[in-house]
PDB file of C-alpha atoms in Angstrom:
ATOM      1  CA  MET A1270      80.112   4.444  19.080  1.00 41.00           C
ATOM      2  CA  LYS A1271      80.432   8.132  20.356  1.00 40.00           C
ATOM      3  CA  GLY A1272      78.471  10.093  17.172  1.00 42.00           C
ATOM      4  CA  ARG A1273      76.824   6.864  15.272  1.00 41.00           C
ATOM      5  CA  ALA A1274      72.910   6.592  15.609  1.00 40.00           C
ATOM      6  CA  PRO A1275      71.844   2.997  16.195  1.00 41.00           C
ATOM      7  CA  ARG A1276      70.757   0.936  13.472  1.00 39.00           C
ATOM      8  CA  VAL A1277      67.499  -0.157  12.321  1.00 36.00           C
ATOM      9  CA  THR A1278      66.469  -3.971  12.769  1.00 38.00           C
ATOM     10  CA  VAL A1279      64.367  -6.279  11.194  1.00 33.00           C
ATOM     11  CA  ALA A1280      62.111  -6.019  14.109  1.00 41.00           C
ATOM     12  CA  VAL A1281      60.077  -3.374  12.412  1.00 35.00           C
ATOM     13  CA  LEU A1282      58.414  -6.201  11.080  1.00 30.00           C
ATOM     14  CA  ALA A1283      57.439  -7.397  14.800  1.00 42.00           C
ATOM     15  CA  ILE A1284      55.367  -3.550  14.769  1.00 40.00           C
ATOM     16  CA  VAL A1285      53.651  -3.885  11.763  1.00 35.00           C
ATOM     17  CA  LEU A1286      52.550  -7.762  11.144  1.00 31.00           C
ATOM     18  CA  ALA A1287      51.953  -7.903  15.002  1.00 40.00           C
ATOM     19  CA  LEU A1288      49.850  -5.224  14.937  1.00 40.00           C
ATOM     20  CA  VAL A1289      47.754  -6.067  11.828  1.00 35.00           C
ATOM     21  CA  GLY A1290      48.336  -9.558  11.683  1.00 35.00           C
ATOM     22  CA  CYS A1291      48.898 -11.811   8.837  1.00 32.00           C
ATOM     23  CA  GLY A1292      46.003 -12.142   6.827  1.00 33.00           C
ATOM     24  CA  GLY A1293      43.472 -10.624   8.977  1.00 35.00           C
ATOM     25  CA  LYS A1294      43.283 -12.969  11.921  1.00 35.00           C
ATOM     26  CA  THR A1295      45.586 -13.071  14.374  1.00 35.00           C
ATOM     27  CA  ALA A1296      45.924 -16.151  16.934  1.00 28.00           C
ATOM     28  CA  HIS A1297      48.180 -13.854  19.584  1.00 35.00           C
ATOM     29  CA  LYS A1298      48.636 -10.457  21.333  1.00 37.00           C
ATOM     30  CA  PRO A1299      51.097  -8.297  18.714  1.00 41.00           C
ATOM     31  CA  LYS A1300      54.436  -7.627  20.150  1.00 48.00           C
ATOM     32  CA  ILE A1301      55.970  -4.119  20.633  1.00 58.00           C
ATOM     33  CA  THR A1302      59.736  -4.401  19.996  1.00 57.00           C
ATOM     34  CA  SER A1303      62.048  -1.949  18.685  1.00 62.00           C
ATOM     35  CA  THR A1304      62.825  -1.625  15.283  1.00 55.00           C
ATOM     36  CA  VAL A1305      65.563   0.392  15.443  1.00 49.00           C
ATOM     37  CA  ARG A1306      68.155  -2.332  14.423  1.00 43.00           C
ATOM     38  CA  SER A1307      69.103  -3.323  10.670  1.00 33.00           C
ATOM     39  CA  GLY A1308      68.735  -1.595   7.805  1.00 30.00           C
ATOM     40  CA  LEU A1309      64.760  -3.147   6.587  1.00 28.00           C
ATOM     41  CA  ALA A1310      62.322   0.545   7.351  1.00 29.00           C
ATOM     42  CA  PRO A1311      59.631  -0.231   8.263  1.00 30.00           C
ATOM     43  CA  THR A1312      55.938   0.435   6.275  1.00 33.00           C
ATOM     44  CA  PRO A1313      52.950   2.065   7.434  1.00 32.00           C
ATOM     45  CA  PRO A1314      50.567  -0.704   9.085  1.00 37.00           C
ATOM     46  CA  ALA A1315      48.057  -1.924   6.218  1.00 42.00           C
ATOM     47  CA  ARG A1316      45.620  -3.009   7.731  1.00 63.00           C
ATOM     48  CA  ASP A1317      43.326  -1.118  10.743  1.00 73.00           C
ATOM     49  CA  GLY A1318      42.884  -1.568  14.215  1.00 87.00           C
ATOM     50  CA  ALA A1319      44.379   0.090  17.220  1.00 92.00           C
ATOM     51  CA  TYR A1320      45.864  -0.987  20.940  1.00 92.00           C
ATOM     52  CA  PHE A1321      43.753   0.532  23.270  1.00 95.00           C
ATOM     53  CA  GLY A1322      45.388   1.282  27.205  1.00 96.00           C
ATOM     54  CA  ALA A1323      45.583   4.112  29.933  1.00 97.00           C
ATOM     55  CA  LEU A1324      46.489   5.750  33.156  1.00 96.00           C
ATOM     56  CA  VAL A1325      44.199   5.280  35.764  1.00 94.00           C
ATOM     57  CA  ASP A1326      45.213   7.615  38.735  1.00 89.00           C
ATOM     58  CA  PRO A1327      44.230   5.698  41.906  1.00 82.00           C
ATOM     59  CA  ALA A1328      43.848   8.857  43.436  1.00 80.00           C
ATOM     60  CA  ASN A1329      40.550   9.412  41.615  1.00 79.00           C
ATOM     61  CA  LYS A1330      38.756   5.992  43.530  1.00 75.00           C
ATOM     62  CA  GLN A1331      38.968   4.437  40.378  1.00 81.00           C
ATOM     63  CA  SER A1332      41.230   1.609  40.216  1.00 89.00           C
ATOM     64  CA  LEU A1333      42.971   0.050  36.910  1.00 91.00           C
ATOM     65  CA  THR A1334      40.783  -3.001  37.620  1.00 90.00           C
ATOM     66  CA  GLY A1335      37.744  -1.778  38.944  1.00 92.00           C
ATOM     67  CA  PHE A1336      38.018   1.070  35.205  1.00 94.00           C
ATOM     68  CA  GLU A1337      38.888  -2.264  33.012  1.00 94.00           C
ATOM     69  CA  ARG A1338      35.370  -3.736  34.720  1.00 93.00           C
ATOM     70  CA  PHE A1339      33.473  -0.972  33.905  1.00 92.00           C
ATOM     71  CA  LEU A1340      34.704  -1.327  30.346  1.00 94.00           C
ATOM     72  CA  GLY A1341      34.068  -4.883  30.075  1.00 92.00           C
ATOM     73  CA  ARG A1342      37.569  -5.833  29.075  1.00 94.00           C
ATOM     74  CA  GLN A1343      41.246  -5.629  29.610  1.00 93.00           C
ATOM     75  CA  VAL A1344      43.728  -2.637  28.173  1.00 95.00           C
ATOM     76  CA  ASP A1345      46.023  -3.570  26.141  1.00 93.00           C
ATOM     77  CA  ILE A1346      48.820  -0.660  27.762  1.00 95.00           C
ATOM     78  CA  VAL A1347      49.072   0.469  31.122  1.00 96.00           C
ATOM     79  CA  HIS A1348      51.023   3.710  31.239  1.00 96.00           C
ATOM     80  CA  ALA A1349      52.722   4.562  34.338  1.00 94.00           C
ATOM     81  CA  TYR A1350      54.808   7.806  35.237  1.00 94.00           C
ATOM     82  CA  ARG A1351      58.658   7.791  36.233  1.00 94.00           C
ATOM     83  CA  SER A1352      61.122  10.217  37.382  1.00 94.00           C
ATOM     84  CA  TRP A1353      64.712  10.450  36.166  1.00 95.00           C
ATOM     85  CA  ASP A1354      65.639   8.951  39.127  1.00 93.00           C
ATOM     86  CA  GLN A1355      62.939   6.650  40.365  1.00 93.00           C
ATOM     87  CA  PRO A1356      63.783   2.679  39.558  1.00 89.00           C
ATOM     88  CA  PHE A1357      62.087   1.086  37.543  1.00 86.00           C
ATOM     89  CA  PRO A1358      60.565  -1.588  36.954  1.00 84.00           C
ATOM     90  CA  GLN A1359      58.478  -1.516  40.215  1.00 87.00           C
ATOM     91  CA  ASP A1360      56.637  -4.087  41.766  1.00 83.00           C
ATOM     92  CA  GLY A1361      53.562  -2.757  40.059  1.00 85.00           C
ATOM     93  CA  ASP A1362      54.964  -2.584  36.686  1.00 88.00           C
ATOM     94  CA  ALA A1363      55.766  -6.695  37.046  1.00 85.00           C
ATOM     95  CA  ALA A1364      51.990  -6.951  38.085  1.00 85.00           C
ATOM     96  CA  VAL A1365      51.005  -5.151  35.059  1.00 89.00           C
ATOM     97  CA  LEU A1366      53.131  -7.241  32.371  1.00 89.00           C
ATOM     98  CA  ALA A1367      52.426 -10.368  34.258  1.00 88.00           C
ATOM     99  CA  GLY A1368      48.736  -9.820  33.927  1.00 86.00           C
ATOM    100  CA  GLY A1369      49.323  -9.993  29.922  1.00 86.00           C
ATOM    101  CA  ARG A1370      49.342  -6.480  29.442  1.00 91.00           C
ATOM    102  CA  TYR A1371      51.914  -3.968  27.916  1.00 92.00           C
ATOM    103  CA  LEU A1372      53.667  -1.575  29.977  1.00 95.00           C
ATOM    104  CA  MET A1373      54.202   2.115  28.827  1.00 96.00           C
ATOM    105  CA  LEU A1374      56.743   3.911  30.773  1.00 95.00           C
ATOM    106  CA  SER A1375      57.221   7.733  30.529  1.00 96.00           C
ATOM    107  CA  TRP A1376      60.471   8.482  31.925  1.00 96.00           C
ATOM    108  CA  ASP A1377      60.693  12.479  32.830  1.00 95.00           C
ATOM    109  CA  GLY A1378      64.117  14.099  31.617  1.00 92.00           C
ATOM    110  CA  VAL A1379      66.815  15.535  33.744  1.00 96.00           C
ATOM    111  CA  ASP A1380      68.993  18.430  32.366  1.00 97.00           C
ATOM    112  CA  THR A1381      69.996  17.485  28.437  1.00 98.00           C
ATOM    113  CA  THR A1382      73.851  18.975  28.966  1.00 98.00           C
ATOM    114  CA  ALA A1383      73.837  16.250  31.718  1.00 98.00           C
ATOM    115  CA  ILE A1384      73.382  13.354  29.373  1.00 98.00           C
ATOM    116  CA  THR A1385      75.318  14.480  26.522  1.00 98.00           C
ATOM    117  CA  SER A1386      78.120  15.135  28.713  1.00 98.00           C
ATOM    118  CA  GLY A1387      78.348  11.799  30.068  1.00 98.00           C
ATOM    119  CA  GLU A1388      77.438  12.645  33.328  1.00 98.00           C
ATOM    120  CA  GLN A1389      74.461  10.865  33.520  1.00 98.00           C
ATOM    121  CA  ASP A1390      75.519   7.582  31.720  1.00 98.00           C
ATOM    122  CA  LYS A1391      75.774   5.651  35.469  1.00 97.00           C
ATOM    123  CA  SER A1392      72.247   5.981  35.559  1.00 97.00           C
ATOM    124  CA  ILE A1393      71.376   5.356  32.278  1.00 97.00           C
ATOM    125  CA  HIS A1394      73.486   2.282  32.109  1.00 97.00           C
ATOM    126  CA  GLN A1395      71.607   0.984  35.051  1.00 96.00           C
ATOM    127  CA  ARG A1396      68.072   1.680  33.633  1.00 96.00           C
ATOM    128  CA  ALA A1397      69.004  -0.108  30.328  1.00 96.00           C
ATOM    129  CA  LYS A1398      69.936  -3.001  32.270  1.00 96.00           C
ATOM    130  CA  ALA A1399      67.032  -2.857  34.396  1.00 95.00           C
ATOM    131  CA  ILE A1400      64.181  -2.791  31.354  1.00 94.00           C
ATOM    132  CA  LYS A1401      66.451  -5.747  29.358  1.00 94.00           C
ATOM    133  CA  LYS A1402      66.506  -7.818  32.688  1.00 93.00           C
ATOM    134  CA  ILE A1403      62.186  -7.174  32.549  1.00 91.00           C
ATOM    135  CA  GLY A1404      62.426  -9.850  29.306  1.00 89.00           C
ATOM    136  CA  LYS A1405      59.413  -8.404  28.233  1.00 89.00           C
ATOM    137  CA  PRO A1406      58.393  -6.155  25.383  1.00 90.00           C
ATOM    138  CA  ILE A1407      57.913  -2.043  27.049  1.00 92.00           C
ATOM    139  CA  LEU A1408      57.156   1.160  25.507  1.00 94.00           C
ATOM    140  CA  LEU A1409      59.731   3.810  25.986  1.00 96.00           C
ATOM    141  CA  ARG A1410      58.432   7.671  26.107  1.00 97.00           C
ATOM    142  CA  TRP A1411      61.563   9.619  27.372  1.00 98.00           C
ATOM    143  CA  GLN A1412      60.765  13.421  28.238  1.00 98.00           C
ATOM    144  CA  PRO A1413      57.079  13.783  26.772  1.00 97.00           C
ATOM    145  CA  ASP A1414      56.593  17.296  26.063  1.00 97.00           C
ATOM    146  CA  MET A1415      59.620  18.315  25.330  1.00 98.00           C
ATOM    147  CA  ASP A1416      58.118  20.895  23.323  1.00 97.00           C
ATOM    148  CA  LYS A1417      55.838  22.457  26.205  1.00 96.00           C
ATOM    149  CA  PRO A1418      58.000  26.509  26.862  1.00 94.00           C
ATOM    150  CA  GLY A1419      57.820  25.206  30.895  1.00 94.00           C
ATOM    151  CA  LEU A1420      60.620  22.599  30.438  1.00 96.00           C
ATOM    152  CA  THR A1421      63.204  25.129  28.541  1.00 95.00           C
ATOM    153  CA  SER A1422      65.069  25.045  31.474  1.00 95.00           C
ATOM    154  CA  THR A1423      66.190  21.572  31.310  1.00 96.00           C
ATOM    155  CA  VAL A1424      65.650  20.485  27.324  1.00 97.00           C
ATOM    156  CA  HIS A1425      67.210  23.863  26.604  1.00 97.00           C
ATOM    157  CA  SER A1426      66.656  23.645  22.457  1.00 97.00           C
ATOM    158  CA  ALA A1427      65.479  21.329  20.029  1.00 98.00           C
ATOM    159  CA  VAL A1428      69.460  20.300  18.965  1.00 98.00           C
ATOM    160  CA  GLY A1429      69.940  19.559  22.867  1.00 97.00           C
ATOM    161  CA  TYR A1430      66.764  16.815  22.823  1.00 98.00           C
ATOM    162  CA  VAL A1431      67.688  15.543  19.646  1.00 98.00           C
ATOM    163  CA  ALA A1432      71.352  15.117  21.071  1.00 98.00           C
ATOM    164  CA  ALA A1433      70.609  13.499  24.385  1.00 98.00           C
ATOM    165  CA  TRP A1434      68.061  11.213  22.752  1.00 98.00           C
ATOM    166  CA  LYS A1435      70.466   9.858  20.152  1.00 98.00           C
ATOM    167  CA  HIS A1436      73.207   9.723  23.207  1.00 98.00           C
ATOM    168  CA  LEU A1437      69.957   7.409  25.274  1.00 98.00           C
ATOM    169  CA  ARG A1438      69.770   5.242  22.513  1.00 97.00           C
ATOM    170  CA  GLU A1439      73.613   4.772  22.093  1.00 97.00           C
ATOM    171  CA  ILE A1440      73.755   3.501  26.050  1.00 98.00           C
ATOM    172  CA  PHE A1441      70.632   1.258  25.246  1.00 97.00           C
ATOM    173  CA  HIS A1442      71.781  -0.301  22.134  1.00 96.00           C
ATOM    174  CA  ALA A1443      75.600  -0.956  23.683  1.00 97.00           C
ATOM    175  CA  GLU A1444      73.512  -2.859  26.423  1.00 97.00           C
ATOM    176  CA  HIS A1445      71.784  -5.161  23.454  1.00 95.00           C
ATOM    177  CA  VAL A1446      67.952  -3.648  24.620  1.00 94.00           C
ATOM    178  CA  ASP A1447      65.831  -5.393  22.058  1.00 91.00           C
ATOM    179  CA  ASN A1448      62.205  -5.040  24.103  1.00 91.00           C
ATOM    180  CA  ALA A1449      62.299  -1.476  24.596  1.00 93.00           C
ATOM    181  CA  ALA A1450      59.994   0.332  21.670  1.00 94.00           C
ATOM    182  CA  TRP A1451      61.124   4.129  21.531  1.00 96.00           C
ATOM    183  CA  ALA A1452      57.643   6.543  21.821  1.00 96.00           C
ATOM    184  CA  TRP A1453      58.887  10.358  20.690  1.00 98.00           C
ATOM    185  CA  CYS A1454      55.951  12.317  21.918  1.00 98.00           C
ATOM    186  CA  PRO A1455      55.443  16.272  22.105  1.00 98.00           C
ATOM    187  CA  THR A1456      52.030  17.938  22.176  1.00 98.00           C
ATOM    188  CA  ALA A1457      50.168  17.425  19.511  1.00 98.00           C
ATOM    189  CA  GLN A1458      49.256  21.444  19.320  1.00 95.00           C
ATOM    190  CA  GLY A1459      52.833  22.001  19.207  1.00 96.00           C
ATOM    191  CA  PHE A1460      52.796  21.069  15.732  1.00 96.00           C
ATOM    192  CA  GLY A1461      51.765  24.337  14.858  1.00 89.00           C
ATOM    193  CA  ASP A1462      54.851  25.628  16.455  1.00 93.00           C
ATOM    194  CA  ASN A1463      57.907  23.810  16.575  1.00 95.00           C
ATOM    195  CA  ALA A1464      57.217  20.140  17.828  1.00 97.00           C
ATOM    196  CA  ALA A1465      58.788  18.816  14.972  1.00 97.00           C
ATOM    197  CA  ASP A1466      61.838  20.568  15.198  1.00 98.00           C
ATOM    198  CA  TYR A1467      62.704  18.066  18.387  1.00 98.00           C
ATOM    199  CA  TYR A1468      62.297  15.022  15.797  1.00 98.00           C
ATOM    200  CA  PRO A1469      65.285  13.070  15.828  1.00 97.00           C
ATOM    201  CA  GLY A1470      64.739  11.171  12.689  1.00 96.00           C
ATOM    202  CA  ASP A1471      63.302   7.984  11.788  1.00 94.00           C
ATOM    203  CA  ASP A1472      66.366   6.254  12.371  1.00 93.00           C
ATOM    204  CA  GLN A1473      65.623   7.174  15.549  1.00 95.00           C
ATOM    205  CA  VAL A1474      61.946   6.534  16.400  1.00 95.00           C
ATOM    206  CA  ASP A1475      59.978   3.405  17.101  1.00 94.00           C
ATOM    207  CA  TRP A1476      56.687   5.071  17.595  1.00 95.00           C
ATOM    208  CA  LEU A1477      54.977   8.197  16.336  1.00 97.00           C
ATOM    209  CA  CYS A1478      53.494   9.833  19.286  1.00 98.00           C
ATOM    210  CA  ALA A1479      51.528  13.212  20.802  1.00 98.00           C
ATOM    211  CA  ASP A1480      49.666  14.254  23.936  1.00 98.00           C
ATOM    212  CA  ALA A1481      46.644  15.605  22.766  1.00 98.00           C
ATOM    213  CA  TYR A1482      44.234  17.486  24.822  1.00 97.00           C
ATOM    214  CA  PRO A1483      41.737  20.388  23.867  1.00 97.00           C
ATOM    215  CA  ALA A1484      43.461  23.749  24.286  1.00 95.00           C
ATOM    216  CA  ALA A1485      42.401  25.179  28.042  1.00 91.00           C
ATOM    217  CA  LYS A1486      41.445  28.487  26.873  1.00 89.00           C
ATOM    218  CA  THR A1487      38.694  27.423  24.696  1.00 91.00           C
ATOM    219  CA  GLU A1488      35.684  26.768  25.371  1.00 93.00           C
ATOM    220  CA  TYR A1489      34.996  23.501  23.275  1.00 96.00           C
ATOM    221  CA  GLN A1490      37.852  21.536  21.024  1.00 97.00           C
ATOM    222  CA  ASP A1491      37.071  18.280  19.274  1.00 97.00           C
ATOM    223  CA  LEU A1492      40.369  16.371  19.236  1.00 98.00           C
ATOM    224  CA  SER A1493      39.952  16.020  15.946  1.00 98.00           C
ATOM    225  CA  GLN A1494      40.677  19.945  15.242  1.00 97.00           C
ATOM    226  CA  VAL A1495      43.963  19.032  18.506  1.00 97.00           C
ATOM    227  CA  LEU A1496      45.225  15.840  15.920  1.00 98.00           C
ATOM    228  CA  LYS A1497      44.999  17.741  12.581  1.00 97.00           C
ATOM    229  CA  PRO A1498      48.738  19.300  12.444  1.00 96.00           C
ATOM    230  CA  PHE A1499      50.342  16.131  14.131  1.00 98.00           C
ATOM    231  CA  LEU A1500      48.441  13.611  11.842  1.00 97.00           C
ATOM    232  CA  SER A1501      49.441  15.791   8.404  1.00 97.00           C
ATOM    233  CA  TRP A1502      52.892  16.318   9.716  1.00 97.00           C
ATOM    234  CA  ALA A1503      52.815  12.226  10.693  1.00 97.00           C
ATOM    235  CA  ALA A1504      51.566  10.873   7.566  1.00 95.00           C
ATOM    236  CA  ALA A1505      54.734  11.462   5.721  1.00 93.00           C
ATOM    237  CA  ARG A1506      56.480   9.132   8.349  1.00 92.00           C
ATOM    238  CA  PRO A1507      57.493   5.503   7.657  1.00 86.00           C
ATOM    239  CA  ARG A1508      56.385   4.382  11.294  1.00 90.00           C
ATOM    240  CA  PRO A1509      52.899   3.340  13.121  1.00 92.00           C
ATOM    241  CA  ILE A1510      51.195   6.439  15.491  1.00 95.00           C
ATOM    242  CA  MET A1511      50.581   6.565  18.823  1.00 96.00           C
ATOM    243  CA  ILE A1512      48.365   8.761  20.604  1.00 98.00           C
ATOM    244  CA  GLY A1513      50.402   8.847  23.984  1.00 98.00           C
ATOM    245  CA  GLU A1514      47.574  10.963  26.289  1.00 98.00           C
ATOM    246  CA  PHE A1515      44.241  12.231  25.193  1.00 98.00           C
ATOM    247  CA  GLY A1516      41.621  13.161  27.504  1.00 98.00           C
ATOM    248  CA  VAL A1517      38.252  15.306  27.676  1.00 98.00           C
ATOM    249  CA  PRO A1518      38.478  17.924  30.455  1.00 97.00           C
ATOM    250  CA  ARG A1519      35.709  18.407  33.154  1.00 95.00           C
ATOM    251  CA  SER A1520      34.800  21.407  32.468  1.00 96.00           C
ATOM    252  CA  TYR A1521      32.992  20.436  29.055  1.00 97.00           C
ATOM    253  CA  GLY A1522      30.460  18.786  31.347  1.00 96.00           C
ATOM    254  CA  PRO A1523      27.505  17.256  29.654  1.00 96.00           C
ATOM    255  CA  ARG A1524      29.345  17.247  26.375  1.00 97.00           C
ATOM    256  CA  ARG A1525      31.941  14.768  27.322  1.00 98.00           C
ATOM    257  CA  ALA A1526      30.254  11.814  26.390  1.00 98.00           C
ATOM    258  CA  GLU A1527      29.508  13.485  22.974  1.00 98.00           C
ATOM    259  CA  TRP A1528      33.986  14.345  22.539  1.00 98.00           C
ATOM    260  CA  LEU A1529      34.544  11.008  23.771  1.00 98.00           C
ATOM    261  CA  ARG A1530      32.275   9.560  20.474  1.00 98.00           C
ATOM    262  CA  LYS A1531      33.397  12.119  18.152  1.00 98.00           C
ATOM    263  CA  ALA A1532      37.013  10.965  19.736  1.00 98.00           C
ATOM    264  CA  ALA A1533      36.050   7.445  18.579  1.00 97.00           C
ATOM    265  CA  GLN A1534      35.862   8.600  15.074  1.00 97.00           C
ATOM    266  CA  THR A1535      38.556  10.613  14.353  1.00 97.00           C
ATOM    267  CA  LEU A1536      41.331   7.735  15.852  1.00 97.00           C
ATOM    268  CA  GLN A1537      40.195   5.392  13.357  1.00 95.00           C
ATOM    269  CA  ASN A1538      43.051   6.164  11.528  1.00 92.00           C
ATOM    270  CA  PRO A1539      44.730   3.618   9.682  1.00 89.00           C
ATOM    271  CA  GLN A1540      48.207   4.604  10.579  1.00 90.00           C
ATOM    272  CA  ILE A1541      47.026   4.927  14.661  1.00 93.00           C
ATOM    273  CA  LYS A1542      47.766   1.832  16.343  1.00 92.00           C
ATOM    274  CA  ALA A1543      47.796   2.723  19.917  1.00 94.00           C
ATOM    275  CA  VAL A1544      45.948   5.384  22.139  1.00 96.00           C
ATOM    276  CA  LEU A1545      45.767   5.612  25.638  1.00 98.00           C
ATOM    277  CA  TYR A1546      43.402   7.664  27.579  1.00 98.00           C
ATOM    278  CA  PHE A1547      44.738   9.672  30.815  1.00 97.00           C
ATOM    279  CA  ASP A1548      42.426   9.114  33.552  1.00 95.00           C
ATOM    280  CA  SER A1549      43.440  11.459  36.118  1.00 94.00           C
ATOM    281  CA  ASP A1550      42.879  15.005  37.645  1.00 92.00           C
ATOM    282  CA  ALA A1551      46.271  15.217  38.846  1.00 89.00           C
ATOM    283  CA  ARG A1552      46.675  18.232  36.603  1.00 86.00           C
ATOM    284  CA  GLY A1553      43.765  20.329  37.479  1.00 76.00           C
ATOM    285  CA  HIS A1554      45.659  21.842  40.083  1.00 72.00           C
ATOM    286  CA  GLY A1555      42.680  21.714  42.826  1.00 71.00           C
ATOM    287  CA  SER A1556      39.613  23.209  41.130  1.00 83.00           C
ATOM    288  CA  ASP A1557      40.533  23.560  37.414  1.00 92.00           C
ATOM    289  CA  LYS A1558      38.568  21.526  35.754  1.00 94.00           C
ATOM    290  CA  ARG A1559      39.777  22.675  32.123  1.00 95.00           C
ATOM    291  CA  LEU A1560      42.652  20.359  33.153  1.00 94.00           C
ATOM    292  CA  GLN A1561      40.999  17.324  34.942  1.00 95.00           C
ATOM    293  CA  TYR A1562      40.234  14.595  32.453  1.00 96.00           C
ATOM    294  CA  SER A1563      38.737  11.524  35.433  1.00 95.00           C
ATOM    295  CA  LEU A1564      35.789  10.024  34.652  1.00 95.00           C
ATOM    296  CA  ALA A1565      35.234   8.499  37.488  1.00 92.00           C
ATOM    297  CA  GLY A1566      31.608   9.743  38.619  1.00 92.00           C
ATOM    298  CA  ASP A1567      30.282  10.909  35.151  1.00 96.00           C
ATOM    299  CA  ASP A1568      28.310   7.848  34.000  1.00 96.00           C
ATOM    300  CA  ALA A1569      27.727   9.186  30.419  1.00 97.00           C
ATOM    301  CA  ALA A1570      31.421  10.009  29.973  1.00 98.00           C
ATOM    302  CA  MET A1571      31.980   6.361  31.460  1.00 96.00           C
ATOM    303  CA  SER A1572      29.809   4.475  28.888  1.00 97.00           C
ATOM    304  CA  ALA A1573      30.938   6.726  25.942  1.00 98.00           C
ATOM    305  CA  ILE A1574      34.984   5.587  26.497  1.00 98.00           C
ATOM    306  CA  ARG A1575      33.385   2.073  27.208  1.00 97.00           C
ATOM    307  CA  GLU A1576      31.943   2.104  23.658  1.00 97.00           C
ATOM    308  CA  LEU A1577      35.285   3.357  22.174  1.00 97.00           C
ATOM    309  CA  ALA A1578      37.516   0.678  24.000  1.00 96.00           C
ATOM    310  CA  THR A1579      34.994  -2.265  22.826  1.00 95.00           C
ATOM    311  CA  SER A1580      34.354  -1.219  19.249  1.00 94.00           C
ATOM    312  CA  PRO A1581      36.096  -3.504  16.893  1.00 91.00           C
ATOM    313  CA  PHE A1582      39.068  -1.024  15.706  1.00 92.00           C
ATOM    314  CA  PHE A1583      39.855  -1.006  19.202  1.00 92.00           C
ATOM    315  CA  ASN A1584      40.038  -4.963  19.320  1.00 85.00           C
ATOM    316  CA  PRO A1585      41.431  -5.984  16.353  1.00 67.00           C
ATOM    317  CA  ARG A1586      43.367  -8.532  17.314  1.00 57.00           C
ATOM    318  CA  ASN A1587      40.831 -11.127  18.851  1.00 45.00           C
ATOM    319  CA  VAL A1588      41.962  -9.644  22.707  1.00 40.00           C
ATOM    320  CA  PRO A1589      39.174 -11.047  24.978  1.00 38.00           C
ATOM    321  CA  VAL A1590      36.677  -8.245  25.848  1.00 38.00           C
ATOM    322  CA  GLN A1591      36.716  -9.496  29.378  1.00 37.00           C
ATOM    323  CA  SER A1592      38.657  -8.075  32.491  1.00 33.00           C
ATOM    324  CA  ASN A1593      40.746 -10.346  34.604  1.00 33.00           C
TER     325      ASN A1593
END
């Protein structure tokens, strides 16, 4: 097994067919499963439509169910962060899955050399078994934003990151984990630099993903500008696209609603199959509104995100536009 990449599997059809539906009409939610199993290469989804999801930070006094009540619908995907040593699933994760939503776990990394050396194998096997035991499909993002300069001390290099990714996948493959779909997720802006160097390969990745935020040093930047380099690169790859995180900063003030309405148009790209809003101010470091993305308290922006979330493109599978 060592040195071999896992093979690609027929379950690729679970993403393509379930996302787009058969004949344009779907009676059930699509499946999110791993494509990496047999020799069948995936093809880009043929029909329009994408999941809508979110990370909702309770520190902003806005619960997930409260967010959903305002939207007038249940989100398709709930995003949660876990540190390398933090056990999962947790009680909250089980509640998400029991409520008919999908779960996306962003699993922060550890030093890549500790992974490739085998030092972390015991922990990785434990996580793999835990995910398999869930028994329901989840999305897994290992070390998102790996291309950020601030992570160099643990990621080290693109070569080191890719080797660690493949080692993780080998262990999950050995544990027969077939309910985790792997999302590779650098920063969208990194595609103007070296983000693509971190790509493990089409046989290793289920979802192409990017985190997309306006540059903090700019006065205003549309999402279309942020995503352009990533979407140009991804257009040549045979994988569905996910915007793992996107958000409009509080510093945009009255222009936030305008930004979100333009974003809704940008996100209606046929290859995009999931978008997740980052409703949190955790990265704002106190009063820095350029890095605060929660929509709580901003009625105009909340109305704009509701328009996005309830539009036909983000409800392509007859998902009820109702909150539980």
